[in-house]
Short mmCIF file of C-alpha atoms in Angstrom, two decimals:
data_model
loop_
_atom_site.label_atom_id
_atom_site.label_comp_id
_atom_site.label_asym_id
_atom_site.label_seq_id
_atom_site.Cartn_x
_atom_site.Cartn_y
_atom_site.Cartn_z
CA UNK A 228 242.39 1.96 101.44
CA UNK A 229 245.21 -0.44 102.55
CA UNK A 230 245.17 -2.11 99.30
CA UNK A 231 245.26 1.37 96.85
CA UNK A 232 247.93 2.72 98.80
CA UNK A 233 250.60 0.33 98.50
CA UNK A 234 249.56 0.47 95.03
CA UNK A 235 250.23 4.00 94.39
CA UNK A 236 253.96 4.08 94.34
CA UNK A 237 253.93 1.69 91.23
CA UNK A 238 250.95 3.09 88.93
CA UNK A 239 249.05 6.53 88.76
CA UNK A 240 245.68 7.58 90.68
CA UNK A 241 243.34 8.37 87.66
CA UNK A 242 244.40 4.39 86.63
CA UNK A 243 243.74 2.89 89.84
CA UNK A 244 240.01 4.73 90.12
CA UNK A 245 239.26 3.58 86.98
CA UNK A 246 240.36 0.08 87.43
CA UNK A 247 238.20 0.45 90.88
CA UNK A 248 235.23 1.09 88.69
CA UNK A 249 234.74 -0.35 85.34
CA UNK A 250 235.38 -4.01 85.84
CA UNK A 251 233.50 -4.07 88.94
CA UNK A 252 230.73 -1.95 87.29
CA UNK A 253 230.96 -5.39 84.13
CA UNK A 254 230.71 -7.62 87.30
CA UNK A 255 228.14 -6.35 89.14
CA UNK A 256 226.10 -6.26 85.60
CA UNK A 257 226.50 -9.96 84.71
CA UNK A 258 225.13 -10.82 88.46
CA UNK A 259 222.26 -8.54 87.30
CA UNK A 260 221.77 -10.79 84.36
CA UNK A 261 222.08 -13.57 85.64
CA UNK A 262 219.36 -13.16 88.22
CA UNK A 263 217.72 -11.62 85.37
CA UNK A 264 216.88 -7.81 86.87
CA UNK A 265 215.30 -5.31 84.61
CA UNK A 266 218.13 -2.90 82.61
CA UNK A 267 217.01 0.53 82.59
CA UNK A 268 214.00 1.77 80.31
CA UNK A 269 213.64 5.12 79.99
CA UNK A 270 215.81 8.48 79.72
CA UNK A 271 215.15 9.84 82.90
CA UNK A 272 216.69 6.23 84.45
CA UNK A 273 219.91 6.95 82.32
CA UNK A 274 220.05 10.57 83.11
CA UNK A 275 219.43 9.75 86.92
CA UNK A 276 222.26 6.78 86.66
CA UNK A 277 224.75 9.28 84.52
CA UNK A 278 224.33 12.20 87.59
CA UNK A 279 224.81 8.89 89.62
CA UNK A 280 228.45 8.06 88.03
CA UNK A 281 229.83 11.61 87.62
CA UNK A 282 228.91 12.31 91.42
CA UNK A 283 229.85 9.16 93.50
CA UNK A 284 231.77 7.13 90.71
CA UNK A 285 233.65 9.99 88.83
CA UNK A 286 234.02 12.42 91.45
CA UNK A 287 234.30 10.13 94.41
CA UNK A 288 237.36 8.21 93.56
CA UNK A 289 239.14 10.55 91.74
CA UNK A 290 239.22 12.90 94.86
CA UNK A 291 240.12 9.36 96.53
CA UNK A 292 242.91 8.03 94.37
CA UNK A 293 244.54 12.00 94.08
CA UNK A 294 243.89 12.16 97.68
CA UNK A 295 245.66 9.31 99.39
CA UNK A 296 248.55 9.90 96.99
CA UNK A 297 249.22 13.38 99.37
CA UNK A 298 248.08 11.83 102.86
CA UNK A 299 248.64 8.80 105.39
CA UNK A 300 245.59 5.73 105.03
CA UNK A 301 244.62 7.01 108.61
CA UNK A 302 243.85 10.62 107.95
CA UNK A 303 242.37 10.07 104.96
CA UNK A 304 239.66 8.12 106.47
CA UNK A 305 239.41 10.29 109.08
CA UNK A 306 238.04 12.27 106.10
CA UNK A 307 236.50 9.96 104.51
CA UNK A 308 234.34 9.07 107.00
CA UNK A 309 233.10 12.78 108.21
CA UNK A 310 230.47 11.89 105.62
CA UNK A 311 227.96 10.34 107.73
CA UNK A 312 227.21 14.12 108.99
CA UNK A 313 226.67 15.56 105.49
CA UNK A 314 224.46 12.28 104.87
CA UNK A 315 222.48 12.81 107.73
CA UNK A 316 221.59 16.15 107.57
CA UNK A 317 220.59 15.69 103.49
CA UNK A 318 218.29 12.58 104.61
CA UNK A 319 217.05 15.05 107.42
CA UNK A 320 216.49 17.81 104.82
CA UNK A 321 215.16 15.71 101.42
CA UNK A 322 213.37 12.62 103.47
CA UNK A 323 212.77 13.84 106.56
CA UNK A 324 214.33 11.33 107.88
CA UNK A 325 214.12 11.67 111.60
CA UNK A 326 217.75 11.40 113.31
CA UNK A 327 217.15 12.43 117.45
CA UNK A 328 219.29 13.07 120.13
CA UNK A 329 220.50 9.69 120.22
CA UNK A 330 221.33 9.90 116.54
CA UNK A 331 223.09 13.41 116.62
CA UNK A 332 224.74 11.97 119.58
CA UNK A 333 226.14 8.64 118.17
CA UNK A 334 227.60 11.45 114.92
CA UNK A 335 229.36 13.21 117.45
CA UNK A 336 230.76 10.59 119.03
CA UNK A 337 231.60 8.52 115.80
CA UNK A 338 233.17 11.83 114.79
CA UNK A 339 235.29 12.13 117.80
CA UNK A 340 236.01 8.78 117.90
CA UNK A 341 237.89 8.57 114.36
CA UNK A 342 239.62 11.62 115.12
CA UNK A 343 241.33 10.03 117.98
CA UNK A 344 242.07 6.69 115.66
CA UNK A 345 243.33 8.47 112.44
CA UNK A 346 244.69 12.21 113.04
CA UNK A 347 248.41 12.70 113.97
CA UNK A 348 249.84 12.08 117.52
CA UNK A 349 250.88 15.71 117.09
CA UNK A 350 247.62 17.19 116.59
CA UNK A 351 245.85 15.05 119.47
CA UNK A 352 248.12 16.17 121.57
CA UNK A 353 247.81 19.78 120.88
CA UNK A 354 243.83 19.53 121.42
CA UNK A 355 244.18 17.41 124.49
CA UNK A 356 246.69 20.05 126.03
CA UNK A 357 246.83 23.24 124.07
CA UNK A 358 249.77 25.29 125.69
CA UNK A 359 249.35 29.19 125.81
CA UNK A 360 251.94 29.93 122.79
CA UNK A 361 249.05 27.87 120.75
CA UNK A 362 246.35 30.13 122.22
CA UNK A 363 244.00 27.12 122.74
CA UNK A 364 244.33 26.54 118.65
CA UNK A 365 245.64 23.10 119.44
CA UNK A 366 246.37 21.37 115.48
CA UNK A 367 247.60 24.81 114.35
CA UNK A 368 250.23 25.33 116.62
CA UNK A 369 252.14 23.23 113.83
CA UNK A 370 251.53 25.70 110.15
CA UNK A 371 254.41 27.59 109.03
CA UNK A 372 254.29 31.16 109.36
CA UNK A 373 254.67 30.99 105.25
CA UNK A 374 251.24 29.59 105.46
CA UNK A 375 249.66 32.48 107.40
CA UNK A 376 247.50 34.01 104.29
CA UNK A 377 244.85 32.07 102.93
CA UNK A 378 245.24 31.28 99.64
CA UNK A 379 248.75 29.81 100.83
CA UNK A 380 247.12 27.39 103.22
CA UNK A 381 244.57 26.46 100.86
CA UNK A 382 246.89 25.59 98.43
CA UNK A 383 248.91 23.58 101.27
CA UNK A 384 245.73 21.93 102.24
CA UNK A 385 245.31 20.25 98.58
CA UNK A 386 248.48 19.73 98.16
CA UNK A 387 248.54 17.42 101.55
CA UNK A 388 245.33 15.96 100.14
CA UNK A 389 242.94 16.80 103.21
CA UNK A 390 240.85 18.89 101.01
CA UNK A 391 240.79 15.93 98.47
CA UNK A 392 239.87 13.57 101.00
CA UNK A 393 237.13 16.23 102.34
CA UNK A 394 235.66 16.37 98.26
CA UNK A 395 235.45 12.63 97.89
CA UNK A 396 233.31 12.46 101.29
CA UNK A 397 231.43 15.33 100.25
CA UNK A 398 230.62 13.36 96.94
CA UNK A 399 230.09 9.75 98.62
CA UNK A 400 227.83 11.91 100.70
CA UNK A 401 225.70 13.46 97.59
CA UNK A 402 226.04 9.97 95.59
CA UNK A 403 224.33 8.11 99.14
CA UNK A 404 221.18 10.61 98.80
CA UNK A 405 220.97 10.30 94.86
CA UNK A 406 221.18 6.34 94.85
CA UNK A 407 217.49 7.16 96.59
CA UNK A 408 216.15 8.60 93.23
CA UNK A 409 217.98 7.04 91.16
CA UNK A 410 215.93 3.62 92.85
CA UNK A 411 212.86 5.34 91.93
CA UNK A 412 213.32 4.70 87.71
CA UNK A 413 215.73 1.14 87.76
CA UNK A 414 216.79 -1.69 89.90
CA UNK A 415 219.40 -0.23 92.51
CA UNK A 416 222.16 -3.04 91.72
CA UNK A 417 221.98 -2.33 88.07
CA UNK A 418 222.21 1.40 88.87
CA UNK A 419 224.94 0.44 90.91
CA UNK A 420 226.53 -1.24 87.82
CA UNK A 421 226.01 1.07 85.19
CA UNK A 422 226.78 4.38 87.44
CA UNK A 423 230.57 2.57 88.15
CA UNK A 424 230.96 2.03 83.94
CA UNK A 425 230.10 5.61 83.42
CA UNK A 426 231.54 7.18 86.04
CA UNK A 427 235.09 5.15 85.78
CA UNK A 428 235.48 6.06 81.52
CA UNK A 429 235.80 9.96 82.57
CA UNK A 430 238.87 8.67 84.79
CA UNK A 431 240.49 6.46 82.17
CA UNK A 432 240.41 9.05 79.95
CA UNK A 433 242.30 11.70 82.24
CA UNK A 434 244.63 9.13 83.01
CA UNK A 435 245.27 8.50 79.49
CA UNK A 436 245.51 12.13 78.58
CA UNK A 437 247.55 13.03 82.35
CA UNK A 438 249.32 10.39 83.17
CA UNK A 439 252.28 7.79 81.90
CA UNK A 440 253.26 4.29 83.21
CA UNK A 441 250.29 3.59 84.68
CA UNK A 442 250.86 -0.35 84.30
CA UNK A 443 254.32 -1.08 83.59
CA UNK A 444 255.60 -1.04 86.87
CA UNK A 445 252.58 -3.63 88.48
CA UNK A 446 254.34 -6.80 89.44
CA UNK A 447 252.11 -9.53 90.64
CA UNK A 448 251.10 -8.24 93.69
CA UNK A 449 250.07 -5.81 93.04
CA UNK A 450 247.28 -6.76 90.62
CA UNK A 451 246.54 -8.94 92.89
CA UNK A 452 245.71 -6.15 95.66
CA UNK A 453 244.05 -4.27 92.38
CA UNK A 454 241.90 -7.18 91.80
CA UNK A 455 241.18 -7.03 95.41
CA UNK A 456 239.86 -3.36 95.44
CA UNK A 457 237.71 -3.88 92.23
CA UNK A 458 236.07 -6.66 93.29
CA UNK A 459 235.76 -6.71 96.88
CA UNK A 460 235.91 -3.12 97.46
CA UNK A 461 233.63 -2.27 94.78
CA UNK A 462 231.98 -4.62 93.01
CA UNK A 463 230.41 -6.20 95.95
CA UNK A 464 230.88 -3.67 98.65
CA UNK A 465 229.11 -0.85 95.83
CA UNK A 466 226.40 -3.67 95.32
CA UNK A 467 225.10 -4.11 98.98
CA UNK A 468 225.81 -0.34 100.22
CA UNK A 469 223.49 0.81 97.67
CA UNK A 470 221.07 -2.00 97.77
CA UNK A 471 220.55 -1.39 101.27
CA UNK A 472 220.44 2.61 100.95
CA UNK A 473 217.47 1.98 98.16
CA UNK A 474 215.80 0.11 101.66
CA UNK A 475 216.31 1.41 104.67
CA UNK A 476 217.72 4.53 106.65
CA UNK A 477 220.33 6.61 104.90
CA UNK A 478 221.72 7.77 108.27
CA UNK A 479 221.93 4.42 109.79
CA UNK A 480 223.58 2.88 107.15
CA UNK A 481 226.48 5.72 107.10
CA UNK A 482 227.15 5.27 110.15
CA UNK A 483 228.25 1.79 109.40
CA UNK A 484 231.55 3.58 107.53
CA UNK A 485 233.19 4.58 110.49
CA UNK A 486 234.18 1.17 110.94
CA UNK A 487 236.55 2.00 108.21
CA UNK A 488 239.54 3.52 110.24
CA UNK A 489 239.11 0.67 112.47
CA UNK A 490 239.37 -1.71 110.13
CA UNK A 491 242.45 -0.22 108.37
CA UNK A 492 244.04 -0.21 112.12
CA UNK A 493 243.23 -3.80 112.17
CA UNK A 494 244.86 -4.71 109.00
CA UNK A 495 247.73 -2.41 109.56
CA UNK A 496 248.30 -4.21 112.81
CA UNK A 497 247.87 -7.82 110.59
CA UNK A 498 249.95 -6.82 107.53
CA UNK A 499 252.13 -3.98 108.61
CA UNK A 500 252.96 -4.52 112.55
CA UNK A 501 251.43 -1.25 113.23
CA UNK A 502 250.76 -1.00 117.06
CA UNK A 503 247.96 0.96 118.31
CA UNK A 504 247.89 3.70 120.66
CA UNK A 505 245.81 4.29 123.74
CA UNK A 506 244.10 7.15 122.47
CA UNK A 507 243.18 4.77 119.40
CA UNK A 508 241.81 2.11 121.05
CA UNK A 509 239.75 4.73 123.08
CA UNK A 510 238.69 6.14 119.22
CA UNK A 511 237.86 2.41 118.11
CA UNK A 512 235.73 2.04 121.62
CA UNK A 513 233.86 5.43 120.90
CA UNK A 514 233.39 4.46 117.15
CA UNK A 515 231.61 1.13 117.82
CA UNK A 516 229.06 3.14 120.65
CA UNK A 517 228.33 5.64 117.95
CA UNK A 518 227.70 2.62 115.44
CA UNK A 519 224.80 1.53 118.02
CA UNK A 520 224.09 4.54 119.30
CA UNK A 521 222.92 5.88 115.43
CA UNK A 522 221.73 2.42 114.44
CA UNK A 523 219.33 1.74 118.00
CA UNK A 524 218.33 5.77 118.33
CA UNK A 525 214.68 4.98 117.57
CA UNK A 526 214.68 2.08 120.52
CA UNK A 527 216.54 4.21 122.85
CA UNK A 528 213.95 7.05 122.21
CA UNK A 529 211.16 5.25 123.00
CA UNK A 530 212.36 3.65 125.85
CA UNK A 531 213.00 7.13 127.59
CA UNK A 532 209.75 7.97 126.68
CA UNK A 533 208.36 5.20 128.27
CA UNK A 534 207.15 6.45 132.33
CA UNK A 535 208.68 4.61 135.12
CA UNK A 536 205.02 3.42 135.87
CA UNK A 537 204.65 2.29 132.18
CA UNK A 538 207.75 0.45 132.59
CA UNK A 539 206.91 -1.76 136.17
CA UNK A 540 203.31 -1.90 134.84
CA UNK A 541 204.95 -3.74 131.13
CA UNK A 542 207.45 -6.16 133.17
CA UNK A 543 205.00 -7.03 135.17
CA UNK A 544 202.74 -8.19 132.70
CA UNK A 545 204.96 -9.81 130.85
CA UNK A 546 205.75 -12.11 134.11
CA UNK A 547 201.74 -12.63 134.30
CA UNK A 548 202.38 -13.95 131.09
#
Protein backbone atom coordinates (compact mmCIF):
# COMPACT_ATOMS: atom_id res chain seq x y z
CA UNK A 1 0.00 0.00 0.00
CA UNK A 2 2.87 2.37 1.03
CA UNK A 3 4.76 1.50 -1.98
CA UNK A 4 1.62 1.98 -4.81
CA UNK A 5 0.75 5.13 -3.36
CA UNK A 6 3.70 7.15 -3.71
CA UNK A 7 3.63 5.68 -7.02
CA UNK A 8 0.41 6.98 -8.15
CA UNK A 9 1.19 10.59 -8.66
CA UNK A 10 3.77 9.61 -11.44
CA UNK A 11 1.92 6.69 -13.51
CA UNK A 12 -1.83 5.57 -13.84
CA UNK A 13 -3.78 2.81 -11.66
CA UNK A 14 -4.82 0.28 -14.44
CA UNK A 15 -0.62 0.31 -15.12
CA UNK A 16 0.40 -0.18 -11.71
CA UNK A 17 -2.26 -3.35 -11.19
CA UNK A 18 -1.04 -4.77 -14.06
CA UNK A 19 2.56 -4.40 -13.34
CA UNK A 20 1.42 -5.90 -9.72
CA UNK A 21 0.31 -8.96 -11.59
CA UNK A 22 1.88 -10.22 -14.67
CA UNK A 23 5.53 -10.31 -13.82
CA UNK A 24 4.89 -11.69 -10.53
CA UNK A 25 2.35 -14.16 -12.07
CA UNK A 26 6.02 -15.13 -14.81
CA UNK A 27 7.85 -15.39 -11.39
CA UNK A 28 5.87 -17.33 -9.41
CA UNK A 29 5.63 -19.79 -12.67
CA UNK A 30 9.38 -20.33 -13.16
CA UNK A 31 9.58 -21.29 -9.19
CA UNK A 32 6.82 -23.75 -10.25
CA UNK A 33 9.13 -25.12 -12.84
CA UNK A 34 11.80 -25.24 -11.29
CA UNK A 35 10.55 -27.40 -8.46
CA UNK A 36 8.93 -29.07 -11.25
CA UNK A 37 4.92 -28.85 -10.11
CA UNK A 38 2.33 -30.17 -12.43
CA UNK A 39 0.81 -27.21 -15.03
CA UNK A 40 -2.77 -27.56 -15.31
CA UNK A 41 -4.47 -30.53 -17.33
CA UNK A 42 -7.77 -30.21 -18.00
CA UNK A 43 -10.51 -27.43 -18.92
CA UNK A 44 -12.25 -27.32 -15.86
CA UNK A 45 -8.54 -26.38 -14.11
CA UNK A 46 -8.31 -23.42 -16.68
CA UNK A 47 -11.87 -22.40 -16.34
CA UNK A 48 -11.54 -22.63 -12.41
CA UNK A 49 -7.99 -20.56 -12.67
CA UNK A 50 -9.66 -17.93 -15.37
CA UNK A 51 -12.86 -17.26 -12.63
CA UNK A 52 -9.71 -17.21 -10.31
CA UNK A 53 -7.94 -14.11 -12.22
CA UNK A 54 -11.03 -12.08 -13.21
CA UNK A 55 -12.25 -12.27 -9.43
CA UNK A 56 -9.16 -11.73 -7.13
CA UNK A 57 -6.52 -10.71 -9.87
CA UNK A 58 -8.70 -8.55 -12.29
CA UNK A 59 -11.20 -7.30 -10.04
CA UNK A 60 -9.17 -7.09 -6.89
CA UNK A 61 -6.53 -4.66 -7.88
CA UNK A 62 -8.24 -2.71 -10.16
CA UNK A 63 -10.77 -1.68 -7.37
CA UNK A 64 -7.27 -1.33 -5.42
CA UNK A 65 -5.16 0.77 -7.73
CA UNK A 66 -8.62 3.16 -8.69
CA UNK A 67 -9.23 3.09 -5.08
CA UNK A 68 -6.21 4.43 -3.28
CA UNK A 69 -5.92 7.00 -6.06
CA UNK A 70 -9.35 8.74 -4.20
CA UNK A 71 -8.40 7.81 -0.44
CA UNK A 72 -5.56 8.07 2.34
CA UNK A 73 -3.24 4.41 2.71
CA UNK A 74 -5.02 4.28 6.21
CA UNK A 75 -8.63 4.20 5.24
CA UNK A 76 -8.18 2.23 2.53
CA UNK A 77 -7.04 -0.59 4.57
CA UNK A 78 -9.42 0.01 6.93
CA UNK A 79 -11.40 -1.32 3.93
CA UNK A 80 -9.37 -3.54 2.82
CA UNK A 81 -9.21 -5.46 5.64
CA UNK A 82 -13.20 -5.68 6.56
CA UNK A 83 -12.71 -8.79 4.43
CA UNK A 84 -11.97 -11.24 6.99
CA UNK A 85 -15.91 -10.97 7.88
CA UNK A 86 -17.12 -11.69 4.33
CA UNK A 87 -14.39 -14.62 4.37
CA UNK A 88 -15.61 -16.01 7.37
CA UNK A 89 -19.04 -16.17 6.93
CA UNK A 90 -18.46 -17.83 3.09
CA UNK A 91 -16.07 -20.55 4.83
CA UNK A 92 -18.99 -20.82 7.47
CA UNK A 93 -21.57 -21.14 4.65
CA UNK A 94 -19.54 -23.37 1.71
CA UNK A 95 -17.13 -25.46 4.31
CA UNK A 96 -18.71 -25.33 7.28
CA UNK A 97 -16.04 -24.18 8.69
CA UNK A 98 -16.73 -23.76 12.34
CA UNK A 99 -15.79 -20.07 13.61
CA UNK A 100 -17.28 -19.83 17.64
CA UNK A 101 -17.66 -17.23 19.96
CA UNK A 102 -14.10 -16.77 20.29
CA UNK A 103 -13.81 -16.46 16.54
CA UNK A 104 -16.81 -14.00 15.99
CA UNK A 105 -15.30 -12.28 18.87
CA UNK A 106 -11.62 -11.85 17.70
CA UNK A 107 -13.74 -10.31 13.99
CA UNK A 108 -15.27 -7.87 16.07
CA UNK A 109 -12.54 -6.84 17.76
CA UNK A 110 -10.07 -6.95 14.71
CA UNK A 111 -12.83 -4.86 13.13
CA UNK A 112 -12.89 -2.31 15.81
CA UNK A 113 -9.49 -2.32 16.21
CA UNK A 114 -8.55 -1.07 12.51
CA UNK A 115 -11.19 1.37 12.70
CA UNK A 116 -9.50 3.10 15.49
CA UNK A 117 -5.89 2.76 13.51
CA UNK A 118 -7.05 3.89 9.98
CA UNK A 119 -10.42 6.09 9.96
CA UNK A 120 -10.13 9.93 10.36
CA UNK A 121 -9.51 11.69 13.76
CA UNK A 122 -12.76 13.41 12.79
CA UNK A 123 -14.89 10.50 12.52
CA UNK A 124 -13.47 8.75 15.83
CA UNK A 125 -14.22 11.49 17.49
CA UNK A 126 -17.73 11.87 16.43
CA UNK A 127 -18.44 8.04 17.48
CA UNK A 128 -16.57 8.37 20.70
CA UNK A 129 -18.69 11.58 21.61
CA UNK A 130 -21.58 12.12 19.29
CA UNK A 131 -23.05 15.63 20.29
CA UNK A 132 -26.93 16.08 20.00
CA UNK A 133 -26.79 18.30 16.62
CA UNK A 134 -25.28 14.77 15.21
CA UNK A 135 -28.22 12.86 16.73
CA UNK A 136 -25.88 10.02 17.87
CA UNK A 137 -24.89 9.62 13.87
CA UNK A 138 -21.32 10.27 14.89
CA UNK A 139 -19.13 10.03 11.09
CA UNK A 140 -22.09 11.79 9.44
CA UNK A 141 -22.19 14.77 11.29
CA UNK A 142 -19.48 15.76 8.55
CA UNK A 143 -21.70 15.17 4.71
CA UNK A 144 -22.78 18.19 3.04
CA UNK A 145 -26.29 18.89 2.96
CA UNK A 146 -25.69 18.62 -1.12
CA UNK A 147 -25.13 15.04 -0.33
CA UNK A 148 -28.47 14.42 1.44
CA UNK A 149 -30.17 12.20 -1.54
CA UNK A 150 -28.78 9.03 -2.33
CA UNK A 151 -27.63 8.76 -5.53
CA UNK A 152 -25.51 12.01 -4.62
CA UNK A 153 -23.75 10.26 -1.78
CA UNK A 154 -23.22 7.26 -3.69
CA UNK A 155 -21.64 8.97 -6.27
CA UNK A 156 -19.48 10.89 -3.47
CA UNK A 157 -18.68 7.61 -1.94
CA UNK A 158 -16.83 6.32 -5.30
CA UNK A 159 -15.57 9.21 -6.04
CA UNK A 160 -13.61 9.26 -2.44
CA UNK A 161 -12.80 5.64 -3.27
CA UNK A 162 -14.43 3.96 -0.05
CA UNK A 163 -16.74 2.07 -2.21
CA UNK A 164 -13.66 1.01 -4.36
CA UNK A 165 -11.80 -0.02 -1.48
CA UNK A 166 -15.13 -1.90 -0.13
CA UNK A 167 -15.24 -3.88 -3.99
CA UNK A 168 -11.63 -4.94 -3.89
CA UNK A 169 -12.24 -6.55 -0.26
CA UNK A 170 -15.36 -7.90 -1.39
CA UNK A 171 -13.35 -9.59 -4.33
CA UNK A 172 -10.12 -10.62 -2.19
CA UNK A 173 -12.91 -12.05 -0.11
CA UNK A 174 -14.63 -14.22 -3.09
CA UNK A 175 -11.00 -14.93 -4.70
CA UNK A 176 -9.88 -16.47 -0.78
CA UNK A 177 -13.00 -19.02 -1.01
CA UNK A 178 -12.41 -19.87 -4.84
CA UNK A 179 -8.51 -20.51 -4.42
CA UNK A 180 -10.30 -23.65 -2.34
CA UNK A 181 -11.71 -25.12 -5.66
CA UNK A 182 -9.60 -23.99 -7.74
CA UNK A 183 -6.90 -26.45 -5.43
CA UNK A 184 -9.19 -29.18 -6.16
CA UNK A 185 -8.10 -29.50 -10.30
CA UNK A 186 -4.11 -27.91 -10.13
CA UNK A 187 -1.30 -27.19 -7.83
CA UNK A 188 -2.35 -23.97 -5.74
CA UNK A 189 1.08 -22.02 -6.53
CA UNK A 190 0.66 -22.58 -10.18
CA UNK A 191 -2.97 -21.44 -9.86
CA UNK A 192 -1.60 -18.72 -8.07
CA UNK A 193 0.66 -17.99 -11.11
CA UNK A 194 -1.47 -18.37 -13.91
CA UNK A 195 -4.70 -16.59 -12.17
CA UNK A 196 -2.15 -13.21 -11.73
CA UNK A 197 -1.17 -13.56 -15.86
CA UNK A 198 -4.79 -13.71 -16.68
CA UNK A 199 -6.21 -11.60 -14.46
CA UNK A 200 -3.41 -8.64 -14.91
CA UNK A 201 -3.84 -8.69 -19.27
CA UNK A 202 -7.64 -7.39 -18.72
CA UNK A 203 -5.88 -4.38 -16.77
CA UNK A 204 -3.15 -3.67 -19.29
CA UNK A 205 -5.48 -3.51 -21.77
CA UNK A 206 -7.82 -0.79 -20.04
CA UNK A 207 -4.86 1.02 -19.27
CA UNK A 208 -3.80 1.00 -22.75
CA UNK A 209 -7.19 1.88 -24.10
CA UNK A 210 -7.92 4.58 -20.74
CA UNK A 211 -5.03 5.84 -19.83
CA UNK A 212 -1.72 7.97 -21.15
CA UNK A 213 1.78 8.36 -19.56
CA UNK A 214 1.66 5.54 -17.67
CA UNK A 215 5.64 5.20 -17.65
CA UNK A 216 7.20 8.28 -18.70
CA UNK A 217 7.17 10.01 -15.62
CA UNK A 218 8.85 6.76 -13.37
CA UNK A 219 12.24 7.93 -12.27
CA UNK A 220 14.28 5.36 -10.50
CA UNK A 221 12.54 5.10 -7.52
CA UNK A 222 10.00 4.53 -8.31
CA UNK A 223 10.49 1.28 -10.24
CA UNK A 224 12.25 0.43 -7.67
CA UNK A 225 9.12 0.63 -5.16
CA UNK A 226 7.20 -1.04 -8.41
CA UNK A 227 9.58 -3.82 -8.38
CA UNK A 228 8.96 -3.97 -4.75
CA UNK A 229 5.09 -4.45 -4.98
CA UNK A 230 5.39 -7.11 -7.83
CA UNK A 231 7.62 -9.13 -6.26
CA UNK A 232 7.29 -8.93 -2.68
CA UNK A 233 3.79 -7.92 -2.54
CA UNK A 234 2.68 -10.34 -5.00
CA UNK A 235 4.73 -12.69 -6.27
CA UNK A 236 5.66 -14.12 -3.00
CA UNK A 237 3.08 -12.73 -0.69
CA UNK A 238 0.18 -14.24 -3.58
CA UNK A 239 2.34 -17.54 -3.43
CA UNK A 240 2.16 -18.36 0.39
CA UNK A 241 -1.45 -16.68 1.09
CA UNK A 242 -2.86 -19.05 -1.27
CA UNK A 243 -0.70 -21.98 -0.55
CA UNK A 244 -1.71 -21.85 2.89
CA UNK A 245 -5.59 -21.14 2.13
CA UNK A 246 -5.42 -24.55 -0.19
CA UNK A 247 -4.28 -26.05 3.68
CA UNK A 248 -5.69 -24.85 6.43
CA UNK A 249 -8.57 -22.53 7.85
CA UNK A 250 -9.83 -19.82 5.56
CA UNK A 251 -10.94 -17.74 8.59
CA UNK A 252 -7.77 -18.03 10.44
CA UNK A 253 -5.67 -17.15 7.82
CA UNK A 254 -7.76 -13.75 7.09
CA UNK A 255 -7.43 -12.76 10.06
CA UNK A 256 -3.75 -12.54 9.59
CA UNK A 257 -4.57 -9.25 7.14
CA UNK A 258 -5.42 -7.02 9.74
CA UNK A 259 -1.93 -6.73 10.46
CA UNK A 260 -1.95 -4.65 7.38
CA UNK A 261 -2.93 -1.14 8.84
CA UNK A 262 -0.45 -1.85 11.42
CA UNK A 263 2.12 -2.45 9.36
CA UNK A 264 1.53 0.59 7.08
CA UNK A 265 1.56 2.68 10.57
CA UNK A 266 4.85 1.13 11.14
CA UNK A 267 6.38 2.05 7.92
CA UNK A 268 4.75 5.40 7.86
CA UNK A 269 6.34 6.03 11.20
CA UNK A 270 9.94 4.53 9.49
CA UNK A 271 9.71 6.31 6.10
CA UNK A 272 7.35 9.17 6.57
CA UNK A 273 7.73 10.43 10.41
CA UNK A 274 4.15 9.75 10.89
CA UNK A 275 3.43 9.71 14.72
CA UNK A 276 0.78 7.61 16.06
CA UNK A 277 -2.10 8.47 18.07
CA UNK A 278 -3.41 7.03 21.29
CA UNK A 279 -6.46 5.80 19.91
CA UNK A 280 -4.10 3.96 17.28
CA UNK A 281 -1.98 2.31 19.38
CA UNK A 282 -5.16 1.17 21.33
CA UNK A 283 -6.43 -0.11 17.49
CA UNK A 284 -2.91 -1.87 16.93
CA UNK A 285 -3.33 -3.49 20.70
CA UNK A 286 -6.99 -4.69 19.82
CA UNK A 287 -5.84 -5.89 16.30
CA UNK A 288 -3.07 -8.22 17.56
CA UNK A 289 -5.84 -9.84 20.42
CA UNK A 290 -8.20 -10.40 17.56
CA UNK A 291 -5.20 -12.03 15.52
CA UNK A 292 -5.02 -14.68 18.54
CA UNK A 293 -8.21 -14.54 19.54
CA UNK A 294 -9.45 -15.95 15.71
CA UNK A 295 -6.28 -17.98 15.29
CA UNK A 296 -6.47 -19.92 19.17
CA UNK A 297 -10.64 -19.98 19.14
CA UNK A 298 -10.63 -23.79 18.94
CA UNK A 299 -8.07 -23.98 22.18
CA UNK A 300 -9.91 -21.39 24.00
CA UNK A 301 -13.21 -23.37 23.36
CA UNK A 302 -12.16 -26.34 24.68
CA UNK A 303 -10.59 -25.11 27.53
CA UNK A 304 -13.97 -23.50 28.77
CA UNK A 305 -15.45 -26.59 28.16
CA UNK A 306 -13.21 -28.30 30.23
CA UNK A 307 -15.05 -28.61 34.23
CA UNK A 308 -13.16 -27.12 37.01
CA UNK A 309 -12.89 -30.80 38.34
CA UNK A 310 -11.57 -31.94 34.87
CA UNK A 311 -9.11 -29.27 35.11
CA UNK A 312 -7.48 -30.04 39.00
CA UNK A 313 -8.04 -33.74 38.15
CA UNK A 314 -5.56 -33.09 34.51
CA UNK A 315 -2.82 -30.89 36.48
CA UNK A 316 -2.71 -33.16 38.86
CA UNK A 317 -1.88 -35.95 36.84
CA UNK A 318 0.35 -34.42 34.93
CA UNK A 319 2.48 -33.67 38.31
CA UNK A 320 2.06 -37.63 39.05
CA UNK A 321 3.76 -37.76 35.96
Amino acid sequence: MVAMKGVMPQTTPFFVAGVRLVPAGVFVLLFCMLTGRSQPRTLLAWLWIALFGLVDAALFQGFLAEGLVRTSAGLGSVMIDSQPLAVAVLSLLLFGEKIGLWGWLGLGIGVFGISLIGLPDEWIVALLHPNSESLGLGMLVNIPREFADVKAVIVNLFDRGLWLMLLAALSMAVGTVISRFVSRHVDPVVATGWHMILGGLPLFVLSGTLETQQWQNLDLSSWMALSYATIFGSAIAYGLFFYFASRGSLTSLSSLTFLTPVFALLFGNLFLSEMLQPHQWLGVSLTLVSIYLVNQRDKLGKLLKLQPADVEASTKLNLDN
